[in-house]
Amino acid sequence: MATTSNAIAQANSPRPALWANVPDEQWNDWRWQLSHRLNSVDELSQIIRLTPDEIQGLRAEGKFRVDITPYFASLIDPDDPECPIRQQVIPHARELVAFEGIMTDSLSEDAHSPVPGLVHRYPDRVLMLVTTQCASYCRYCTRSRIVGDPSAMFNKRHHDLQIEYLKRSPQVRDVLLSGGDPLTLPPRVLEDLLRRLREIPHIEIIRIGSRVPVFMPQRITDELVEMLRQFHPLWMNIHVNHPREITPELARACGKLADAGIPLGNQSVLLAGVNDHPDTIRQLCHELVKIRVRPYYLYQCDLVQGSGHFRTTVAAGLEIMENLRGHTSGYAVPMYCIDAPGGGGKLPVMPNYLISQSHDHVVLRNFEGYITSYAQPTNYQRPRRNKFTGPERAEPGQEGVAALLRGERLSIKPESWDETHIRLPDDAISMSDLRSEQHPPEDGEGSVWTKIN
Ligand SMILES: *Cc1c(COP(=O)(O)O)cnc(C)c1O
């Protein structure tokens, strides 16, 4: 566990006896880590006392790919099946069980892909899947439908199509490289992609989503960091779920990236039995800010095959958020999100702090349950656009609820709402017939009839 910076600079995680004699030079070489990954009962039994359920999971036909770097495997508690590291990467018989609500492409990414691997769901940013390969495979992978499959690779032709789409899409200002894991790409392929993205003038920021620093911190070499820093502004999100993953090796990798000016965020997935206790997430967030990683999102587990036993209630997530906000640094508090099944994007959820409101007051509560009021101005005017206002950005069809607030739209209707609500009179009586039968309208009444007509 990361403690003082001195300890981080020197220490290494202890290695199981199996690898005690591997020279440091090899152990610290990411290519050695990749080529010595473990995936079978025989290999894993050499370092872990596997349970019958794990053996059944490992031997299952057609299961999602297993591969674990020796470094990450060395963090596993060999004797305790509840080990949070172990549960994330070693299959369990329970992952073979289907559950209600399971979906193959739960976020409808494929339907949002104008070219293979490019998910364009939001107005100004895209998710660019550049590889299907990872350093190790998370059992709850949201993209297990394509990830890990050696017959479903993205190649140069796909990358070319993705770049071509981005060149002709000037509304895209933010490109998020993901996969699979972009940091498992051959170094020259990654550099070439970053260079071609940087040549597109309307792309303002590039982000990389990677679990390589966690699975294989050896990959974060000085050369890699020197290469990445040519492409600023470049941001990176890593993926840590449990404080035990924060080792001196990860701390050093994040230190290098942060020193190169790459702002670091973390995305965690809330996993039953792994990190669903408020004390675990609090400790995780504290350890993350110590290594200069800002907790970004805490995700509700997606409705993906194999992840049923990891799912929690949303209530569990809300209770965790209640235990963070106010109790600790705002920098250590992630946003809790449910990625909308069917493809609505990330939906933030949090406890309610706004309790009530009147014309001139809002009533709020804090984390301690202290209830207060804020007096609102009663003469506030909406801001008017002037030369100091930022530029407008068109979001055709995606203006959303913000357009309702501006009064530009009256309503947003569910699918076939109009058809459902056209109930024409089934015989000769129409509104105008009715009106001619009415007595003359009294004050105020007439306007109602006019509106209905
Ligand atoms: C998560 C995601 C993004 C990025 O979302 P942010 O909230 O900006 O981090 C973009 N596109 C897709 C399809 C995503 O799933």
Coordinates of C-alpha atoms and ligand atoms in Angstrom, one line a residue:
M1 CA 0.0 0.0 0.0
A2 CA 1.3 3.5 -0.9
T3 CA 2.5 5.3 2.2
T4 CA 5.3 7.9 2.0
S5 CA 7.0 9.0 -1.2
N6 CA 10.2 7.4 -0.1
A7 CA 8.5 4.0 0.4
I8 CA 6.9 4.4 -3.1
A9 CA 10.3 5.1 -4.7
Q10 CA 11.9 2.0 -3.3
A11 CA 9.3 -0.7 -2.5
N12 CA 7.9 -3.4 -4.7
S13 CA 5.0 -5.7 -4.1
P14 CA 6.2 -9.1 -2.8
R15 CA 6.4 -11.8 -5.4
P16 CA 5.0 -15.4 -5.0
A17 CA 7.7 -18.1 -4.7
L18 CA 7.0 -19.2 -8.3
W19 CA 8.6 -16.0 -9.7
A20 CA 11.1 -15.4 -6.9
N21 CA 14.0 -16.2 -9.2
V22 CA 12.8 -14.2 -12.2
P23 CA 15.5 -11.5 -12.7
D24 CA 14.1 -8.0 -12.0
E25 CA 15.0 -7.0 -15.5
Q26 CA 12.5 -9.5 -16.9
W27 CA 9.8 -8.9 -14.3
N28 CA 9.9 -5.2 -15.0
D29 CA 9.7 -5.7 -18.7
W30 CA 6.1 -5.3 -19.9
R31 CA 6.7 -7.7 -22.8
W32 CA 7.7 -10.4 -20.3
Q33 CA 4.6 -9.7 -18.3
L34 CA 2.4 -10.0 -21.4
S35 CA 3.9 -13.2 -22.6
H36 CA 3.8 -14.9 -19.2
R37 CA 0.1 -14.3 -18.5
L38 CA -1.8 -17.0 -16.6
N39 CA -5.1 -18.4 -17.8
S40 CA -5.5 -22.1 -16.9
V41 CA -6.2 -24.2 -13.9
D42 CA -2.7 -25.6 -14.0
E43 CA -1.0 -22.3 -14.2
L44 CA -3.1 -20.6 -11.6
S45 CA -2.9 -23.5 -9.1
Q46 CA 0.8 -22.8 -8.9
I47 CA 0.2 -19.6 -7.0
I48 CA -3.4 -19.8 -5.7
R49 CA -5.4 -22.4 -3.8
L50 CA -8.3 -22.5 -6.3
T51 CA -11.8 -23.3 -5.1
P52 CA -14.0 -25.9 -6.9
D53 CA -16.2 -22.9 -8.1
E54 CA -13.1 -21.2 -9.6
I55 CA -12.0 -24.4 -11.2
Q56 CA -15.4 -24.9 -12.7
G57 CA -15.4 -21.3 -14.0
L58 CA -11.9 -21.7 -15.5
R59 CA -12.9 -25.0 -17.2
A60 CA -16.2 -23.7 -18.6
E61 CA -16.6 -23.8 -22.4
G62 CA -17.2 -20.5 -24.2
K63 CA -16.5 -18.4 -21.2
F64 CA -15.2 -14.8 -21.5
R65 CA -11.4 -14.8 -22.0
V66 CA -9.1 -15.3 -19.0
D67 CA -5.6 -13.8 -18.9
I68 CA -3.8 -12.3 -15.9
T69 CA -0.4 -10.7 -15.8
P70 CA 2.0 -12.2 -13.3
Y71 CA 2.3 -8.8 -11.6
F72 CA -1.5 -8.6 -11.0
A73 CA -1.7 -12.2 -10.1
S74 CA 1.0 -11.6 -7.5
L75 CA -1.4 -9.2 -5.7
I76 CA -3.9 -12.1 -5.1
D77 CA -4.4 -13.5 -1.7
P78 CA -3.6 -17.2 -2.4
D79 CA -5.7 -18.5 0.4
D80 CA -8.8 -16.3 0.5
P81 CA -11.5 -16.7 -2.2
E82 CA -13.0 -13.3 -1.1
C83 CA -9.8 -11.5 -2.2
P84 CA -11.0 -8.5 -4.2
I85 CA -8.2 -8.8 -6.7
R86 CA -8.9 -12.4 -7.3
Q87 CA -12.6 -12.0 -7.9
Q88 CA -12.0 -9.4 -10.6
V89 CA -9.9 -11.6 -12.8
I90 CA -10.6 -15.3 -12.0
P91 CA -13.8 -16.7 -13.3
H92 CA -16.3 -18.2 -10.9
A93 CA -19.0 -20.7 -11.7
R94 CA -21.5 -18.0 -10.9
E95 CA -20.6 -16.0 -14.0
L96 CA -22.1 -18.8 -16.1
V97 CA -25.6 -18.0 -14.6
A98 CA -27.9 -15.8 -16.6
F99 CA -30.1 -13.2 -14.9
E100 CA -33.1 -11.1 -15.6
G101 CA -32.3 -8.0 -17.7
I102 CA -29.1 -9.4 -19.3
M103 CA -28.3 -7.7 -22.7
T104 CA -25.6 -8.4 -25.3
D105 CA -24.9 -4.8 -26.1
S106 CA -26.4 -3.2 -23.0
L107 CA -25.4 0.4 -23.9
S108 CA -26.4 0.1 -27.6
E109 CA -22.9 1.0 -28.6
D110 CA -23.1 -0.9 -31.9
A111 CA -26.2 1.1 -32.9
H112 CA -24.3 4.4 -32.3
S113 CA -21.3 3.4 -34.4
P114 CA -21.2 5.2 -37.8
V115 CA -18.0 3.2 -38.5
P116 CA -16.7 0.1 -36.7
G117 CA -15.4 0.9 -33.2
L118 CA -16.4 4.5 -33.2
V119 CA -19.3 5.2 -30.8
H120 CA -20.8 8.7 -31.4
R121 CA -23.5 9.0 -28.7
Y122 CA -23.0 12.5 -27.4
P123 CA -23.0 15.8 -29.4
D124 CA -19.3 16.8 -29.1
R125 CA -17.3 13.7 -28.2
V126 CA -16.7 10.1 -29.3
L127 CA -15.6 6.9 -27.9
M128 CA -13.0 5.3 -30.2
L129 CA -12.4 1.6 -29.7
V130 CA -8.9 1.0 -31.1
T131 CA -8.3 -2.6 -30.0
T132 CA -10.1 -5.5 -28.5
Q133 CA -7.1 -6.7 -26.5
C134 CA -6.3 -6.0 -22.8
A135 CA -3.4 -6.8 -20.5
S136 CA -5.8 -8.8 -18.3
Y137 CA -9.5 -9.4 -18.5
C138 CA -12.1 -8.1 -16.0
R139 CA -14.8 -10.6 -15.4
Y140 CA -17.5 -7.9 -15.4
C141 CA -16.3 -6.4 -18.7
T142 CA -19.0 -4.2 -20.2
R143 CA -17.7 -5.0 -23.7
S144 CA -17.1 -8.7 -23.3
R145 CA -19.1 -9.2 -26.6
I146 CA -16.0 -8.1 -28.5
V147 CA -13.2 -7.7 -26.0
G148 CA -10.6 -10.5 -25.9
D149 CA -11.8 -12.2 -29.0
P150 CA -8.7 -12.8 -31.2
S151 CA -11.0 -13.1 -34.3
A152 CA -12.6 -9.6 -33.7
M153 CA -9.6 -7.3 -33.9
F154 CA -9.6 -3.7 -35.0
N155 CA -6.9 -3.1 -37.7
K156 CA -5.4 -0.3 -39.8
R157 CA -8.4 -0.3 -42.1
H158 CA -10.7 0.4 -39.1
H159 CA -8.4 3.0 -37.7
D160 CA -8.4 4.7 -41.1
L161 CA -12.2 4.7 -41.3
Q162 CA -12.5 6.1 -37.7
I163 CA -10.0 8.9 -38.5
E164 CA -11.9 9.7 -41.8
Y165 CA -15.2 10.0 -39.9
L166 CA -13.6 12.3 -37.3
K167 CA -12.1 14.6 -40.0
R168 CA -15.6 15.1 -41.5
S169 CA -17.3 15.6 -38.0
P170 CA -16.3 19.1 -36.9
Q171 CA -18.6 19.0 -33.9
V172 CA -16.3 16.4 -32.2
R173 CA -13.9 18.2 -29.9
D174 CA -13.1 15.3 -27.5
V175 CA -11.9 11.8 -28.5
L176 CA -11.7 9.1 -25.9
L177 CA -9.5 6.2 -26.9
S178 CA -10.6 2.9 -25.3
G179 CA -11.1 -0.7 -26.3
G180 CA -9.9 -3.1 -25.2
D181 CA -6.9 -1.2 -23.8
P182 CA -5.2 1.4 -26.0
L183 CA -1.9 1.0 -24.1
T184 CA -1.6 -2.6 -25.2
L185 CA -1.3 -1.5 -28.9
P186 CA 2.2 -1.8 -30.4
P187 CA 3.9 1.5 -29.5
R188 CA 4.2 2.7 -33.1
V189 CA 0.5 2.1 -33.8
L190 CA -0.5 4.1 -30.8
E191 CA 1.8 6.9 -31.6
D192 CA 0.6 7.0 -35.2
L193 CA -3.0 7.2 -34.1
L194 CA -2.3 10.0 -31.6
R195 CA -0.4 11.9 -34.3
R196 CA -3.2 11.6 -36.8
L197 CA -5.8 12.7 -34.2
R198 CA -3.7 15.7 -33.3
E199 CA -3.6 16.8 -36.9
I200 CA -7.4 17.3 -36.9
P201 CA -7.8 20.9 -36.0
H202 CA -11.2 20.6 -34.3
I203 CA -10.1 17.9 -31.9
E204 CA -9.3 19.8 -28.7
I205 CA -8.7 17.1 -26.2
I206 CA -7.6 13.4 -26.4
R207 CA -8.3 11.0 -23.6
I208 CA -7.0 7.5 -23.0
G209 CA -9.0 5.0 -20.9
S210 CA -6.6 2.3 -19.7
R211 CA -6.2 -0.3 -17.0
V212 CA -2.7 -1.0 -18.1
P213 CA -1.2 1.0 -15.2
V214 CA -3.1 -1.3 -12.8
F215 CA -2.6 -4.6 -14.6
M216 CA 0.9 -3.9 -15.9
P217 CA 2.5 -0.7 -14.4
Q218 CA 5.8 -1.9 -16.1
R219 CA 4.3 -0.6 -19.4
I220 CA 4.5 3.0 -18.1
T221 CA 8.1 3.5 -19.2
D222 CA 9.9 6.8 -19.6
E223 CA 9.8 6.3 -23.4
L224 CA 6.0 5.8 -23.3
V225 CA 5.5 8.9 -21.2
E226 CA 7.8 10.9 -23.5
M227 CA 5.8 9.8 -26.5
L228 CA 2.4 10.6 -24.9
R229 CA 3.4 14.1 -23.7
Q230 CA 3.9 15.2 -27.3
F231 CA 0.1 15.1 -27.8
H232 CA -1.2 17.4 -25.1
P233 CA -3.8 18.3 -24.0
L234 CA -4.0 14.6 -23.2
W235 CA -5.9 13.2 -20.3
M236 CA -6.0 9.7 -18.9
N237 CA -8.5 7.7 -16.9
I238 CA -7.3 4.6 -15.2
H239 CA -9.5 1.9 -13.6
V240 CA -8.9 0.9 -10.0
N241 CA -11.6 -0.8 -8.0
H242 CA -10.0 -1.6 -4.6
P243 CA -7.3 0.0 -2.4
R244 CA -5.3 -3.2 -2.7
E245 CA -4.6 -2.4 -6.3
I246 CA -2.7 0.7 -5.2
T247 CA 0.8 -0.6 -5.0
P248 CA 4.2 1.2 -5.0
E249 CA 4.4 0.1 -8.7
L250 CA 1.1 1.8 -9.6
A251 CA 2.0 4.9 -7.6
R252 CA 5.3 5.2 -9.5
A253 CA 3.5 4.7 -12.9
C254 CA 0.9 7.4 -12.0
G255 CA 3.7 9.7 -10.7
K256 CA 5.4 9.5 -14.1
L257 CA 2.2 10.2 -16.0
A258 CA 1.3 13.1 -13.7
D259 CA 4.8 14.6 -13.9
A260 CA 4.4 14.6 -17.7
G261 CA 1.3 16.8 -17.2
I262 CA -1.3 14.2 -17.9
P263 CA -4.3 14.8 -15.7
L264 CA -5.3 11.5 -14.2
G265 CA -8.8 10.3 -13.3
N266 CA -10.2 7.0 -12.1
Q267 CA -13.3 5.1 -13.1
S268 CA -14.4 2.3 -10.7
V269 CA -17.2 -0.2 -11.1
L270 CA -19.3 -0.9 -8.0
L271 CA -18.9 -4.7 -7.5
A272 CA -20.7 -6.8 -4.9
G273 CA -18.3 -8.5 -2.5
V274 CA -15.3 -6.6 -4.0
N275 CA -15.8 -2.9 -3.2
D276 CA -19.4 -2.3 -2.2
H277 CA -18.7 -1.3 1.4
P278 CA -18.6 2.5 2.1
D279 CA -15.3 2.2 4.0
T280 CA -13.7 0.4 1.0
I281 CA -14.6 3.1 -1.5
R282 CA -13.6 5.9 0.9
Q283 CA -10.2 4.3 1.4
L284 CA -9.9 3.7 -2.3
C285 CA -10.6 7.4 -3.0
H286 CA -8.2 8.6 -0.4
E287 CA -5.4 6.3 -1.8
L288 CA -6.2 7.6 -5.3
V289 CA -5.8 11.3 -4.5
K290 CA -2.5 10.4 -2.7
I291 CA -1.1 9.2 -6.0
R292 CA -2.6 12.3 -7.8
V293 CA -5.5 10.4 -9.4
R294 CA -8.9 12.2 -9.2
P295 CA -11.8 9.8 -8.6
Y296 CA -14.0 10.5 -11.7
Y297 CA -16.9 8.0 -12.0
L298 CA -18.2 5.2 -9.8
Y299 CA -20.3 3.1 -12.2
Q300 CA -23.3 0.9 -11.4
C301 CA -22.5 -2.6 -12.9
D302 CA -23.9 -3.0 -16.4
L303 CA -26.4 -5.6 -17.4
V304 CA -23.8 -7.8 -19.1
Q305 CA -23.6 -11.6 -19.3
G306 CA -21.2 -12.9 -16.6
S307 CA -21.6 -10.0 -14.3
G308 CA -24.8 -11.0 -12.5
H309 CA -23.1 -11.9 -9.2
F310 CA -21.3 -8.6 -9.1
R311 CA -24.5 -6.5 -9.3
T312 CA -25.5 -4.4 -6.3
T313 CA -28.7 -2.4 -5.8
V314 CA -28.6 1.3 -6.6
A315 CA -29.4 1.9 -3.0
A316 CA -25.9 0.4 -2.1
G317 CA -24.3 3.0 -4.4
L318 CA -26.4 5.9 -2.9
E319 CA -25.4 4.8 0.6
I320 CA -21.7 4.9 -0.4
M321 CA -22.2 8.4 -1.9
E322 CA -23.9 9.5 1.3
N323 CA -20.8 8.4 3.2
L324 CA -18.4 10.4 1.0
R325 CA -19.9 13.8 0.3
G326 CA -19.1 16.2 3.2
H327 CA -17.3 13.4 5.0
T328 CA -14.2 13.8 2.9
S329 CA -12.4 16.1 0.4
G330 CA -14.5 17.0 -2.6
Y331 CA -11.6 15.9 -4.8
A332 CA -12.0 12.4 -3.4
V333 CA -15.7 12.1 -4.3
P334 CA -16.5 10.5 -7.7
M335 CA -19.7 10.9 -9.6
Y336 CA -21.9 7.8 -9.2
C337 CA -23.4 6.9 -12.6
I338 CA -25.7 4.4 -14.2
D339 CA -24.8 3.9 -17.9
A340 CA -28.3 3.9 -19.3
P341 CA -29.4 0.5 -20.6
G342 CA -30.4 0.9 -24.2
G343 CA -27.9 3.7 -24.8
G344 CA -29.0 6.9 -23.1
G345 CA -25.4 7.6 -21.8
K346 CA -24.3 8.1 -18.3
L347 CA -26.9 9.1 -15.8
P348 CA -25.6 10.6 -12.5
V349 CA -27.4 9.6 -9.4
M350 CA -26.9 11.1 -5.9
P351 CA -28.7 11.6 -2.6
N352 CA -31.0 14.6 -2.6
Y353 CA -29.6 17.7 -1.0
L354 CA -32.4 20.0 -2.2
I355 CA -35.4 19.3 0.1
S356 CA -38.0 21.9 -1.0
Q357 CA -38.4 25.2 -2.6
S358 CA -40.7 28.2 -2.7
H359 CA -40.8 31.4 -4.9
D360 CA -38.0 33.0 -2.8
H361 CA -36.4 30.2 -0.8
V362 CA -34.8 26.8 -1.4
V363 CA -34.4 24.4 1.5
L364 CA -31.3 22.2 1.6
R365 CA -29.8 19.7 3.9
N366 CA -26.1 18.8 4.5
F367 CA -24.4 15.5 5.1
E368 CA -25.0 15.8 8.8
G369 CA -28.7 16.3 8.4
Y370 CA -28.5 20.0 9.1
I371 CA -31.3 21.7 7.3
T372 CA -30.9 25.3 6.0
S373 CA -32.5 27.7 3.6
Y374 CA -31.1 29.9 0.8
A375 CA -32.9 33.1 0.0
Q376 CA -33.3 33.4 -3.8
P377 CA -33.4 36.8 -5.5
T378 CA -37.0 37.5 -6.6
N379 CA -35.9 39.9 -9.4
Y380 CA -33.3 37.7 -11.2
Q381 CA -33.3 37.9 -15.0
R382 CA -32.1 35.1 -17.3
P383 CA -28.7 36.0 -18.7
R384 CA -28.7 37.7 -22.1
R385 CA -26.2 36.9 -24.8
N386 CA -23.5 39.5 -25.4
K387 CA -20.0 39.7 -26.9
F388 CA -18.5 38.1 -23.7
T389 CA -20.8 35.1 -23.8
G390 CA -19.1 31.9 -25.1
P391 CA -20.0 30.7 -28.6
E392 CA -23.2 28.8 -29.2
R393 CA -22.7 25.2 -30.3
A394 CA -25.3 23.5 -32.4
E395 CA -26.5 20.1 -31.1
P396 CA -29.1 19.2 -33.7
G397 CA -31.6 16.9 -32.1
Q398 CA -29.7 16.6 -28.8
E399 CA -30.6 19.9 -27.1
G400 CA -32.6 17.9 -24.6
V401 CA -33.9 19.2 -21.3
A402 CA -31.8 22.3 -21.5
A403 CA -34.0 23.4 -24.5
L404 CA -37.1 23.0 -22.3
L405 CA -35.6 25.3 -19.7
R406 CA -35.0 27.9 -22.4
G407 CA -38.5 27.6 -23.6
E408 CA -37.3 26.6 -27.1
R409 CA -39.3 23.4 -26.8
L410 CA -42.5 22.7 -25.1
S411 CA -42.1 19.0 -24.4
I412 CA -40.1 15.8 -25.1
K413 CA -42.3 12.9 -26.0
P414 CA -41.8 9.2 -25.7
E415 CA -41.9 7.1 -28.8
S416 CA -45.4 7.0 -30.5
W417 CA -46.8 9.4 -27.8
D418 CA -48.6 11.4 -30.5
E419 CA -50.3 8.3 -32.0
T420 CA -51.3 7.0 -28.6
H421 CA -53.0 10.3 -27.8
I422 CA -54.9 10.9 -31.0
R423 CA -58.3 9.6 -29.9
L424 CA -60.7 10.9 -32.6
P425 CA -64.4 10.9 -31.9
D426 CA -65.8 7.7 -33.3
D427 CA -69.1 9.3 -34.5
A428 CA -70.6 12.5 -35.6
I429 CA -70.0 14.5 -32.3
S430 CA -67.1 16.9 -32.6
M431 CA -65.8 19.7 -30.4
S432 CA -67.4 22.3 -32.6
D433 CA -70.8 20.5 -32.3
L434 CA -70.4 20.6 -28.6
R435 CA -69.6 24.3 -28.6
S436 CA -72.7 25.2 -30.5
E437 CA -74.7 23.4 -27.9
Q438 CA -73.1 25.3 -25.0
H439 CA -74.5 28.3 -23.3
P440 CA -72.3 31.4 -24.0
P441 CA -69.0 31.1 -22.1
E442 CA -68.6 32.8 -18.8
D443 CA -65.5 34.8 -18.0
G444 CA -62.3 32.7 -18.5
E445 CA -64.2 29.7 -19.8
G446 CA -63.9 30.6 -23.5
S447 CA -60.2 30.6 -23.5
V448 CA -60.1 27.0 -22.3
W449 CA -62.2 25.9 -25.2
T450 CA -60.1 27.8 -27.7
K451 CA -56.9 26.0 -26.4
I452 CA -58.4 22.6 -26.6
N453 CA -59.5 23.2 -30.2
Ligands
LIG1 C1 -18.5 7.4 -21.3 C2 -18.6 7.8 -22.7 C3 -18.1 9.0 -23.2 C4 -17.4 10.0 -22.3 O1 -18.3 10.5 -21.3 P1 -17.9 11.6 -20.3 O2 -19.1 11.8 -19.4 O3 -17.6 12.9 -21.1 O4 -16.7 11.1 -19.6 C5 -18.3 9.3 -24.5 N1 -18.9 8.5 -25.3 C6 -19.4 7.3 -24.9 C7 -20.1 6.4 -25.9 C8 -19.3 6.9 -23.6 O5 -19.7 5.8 -23.2

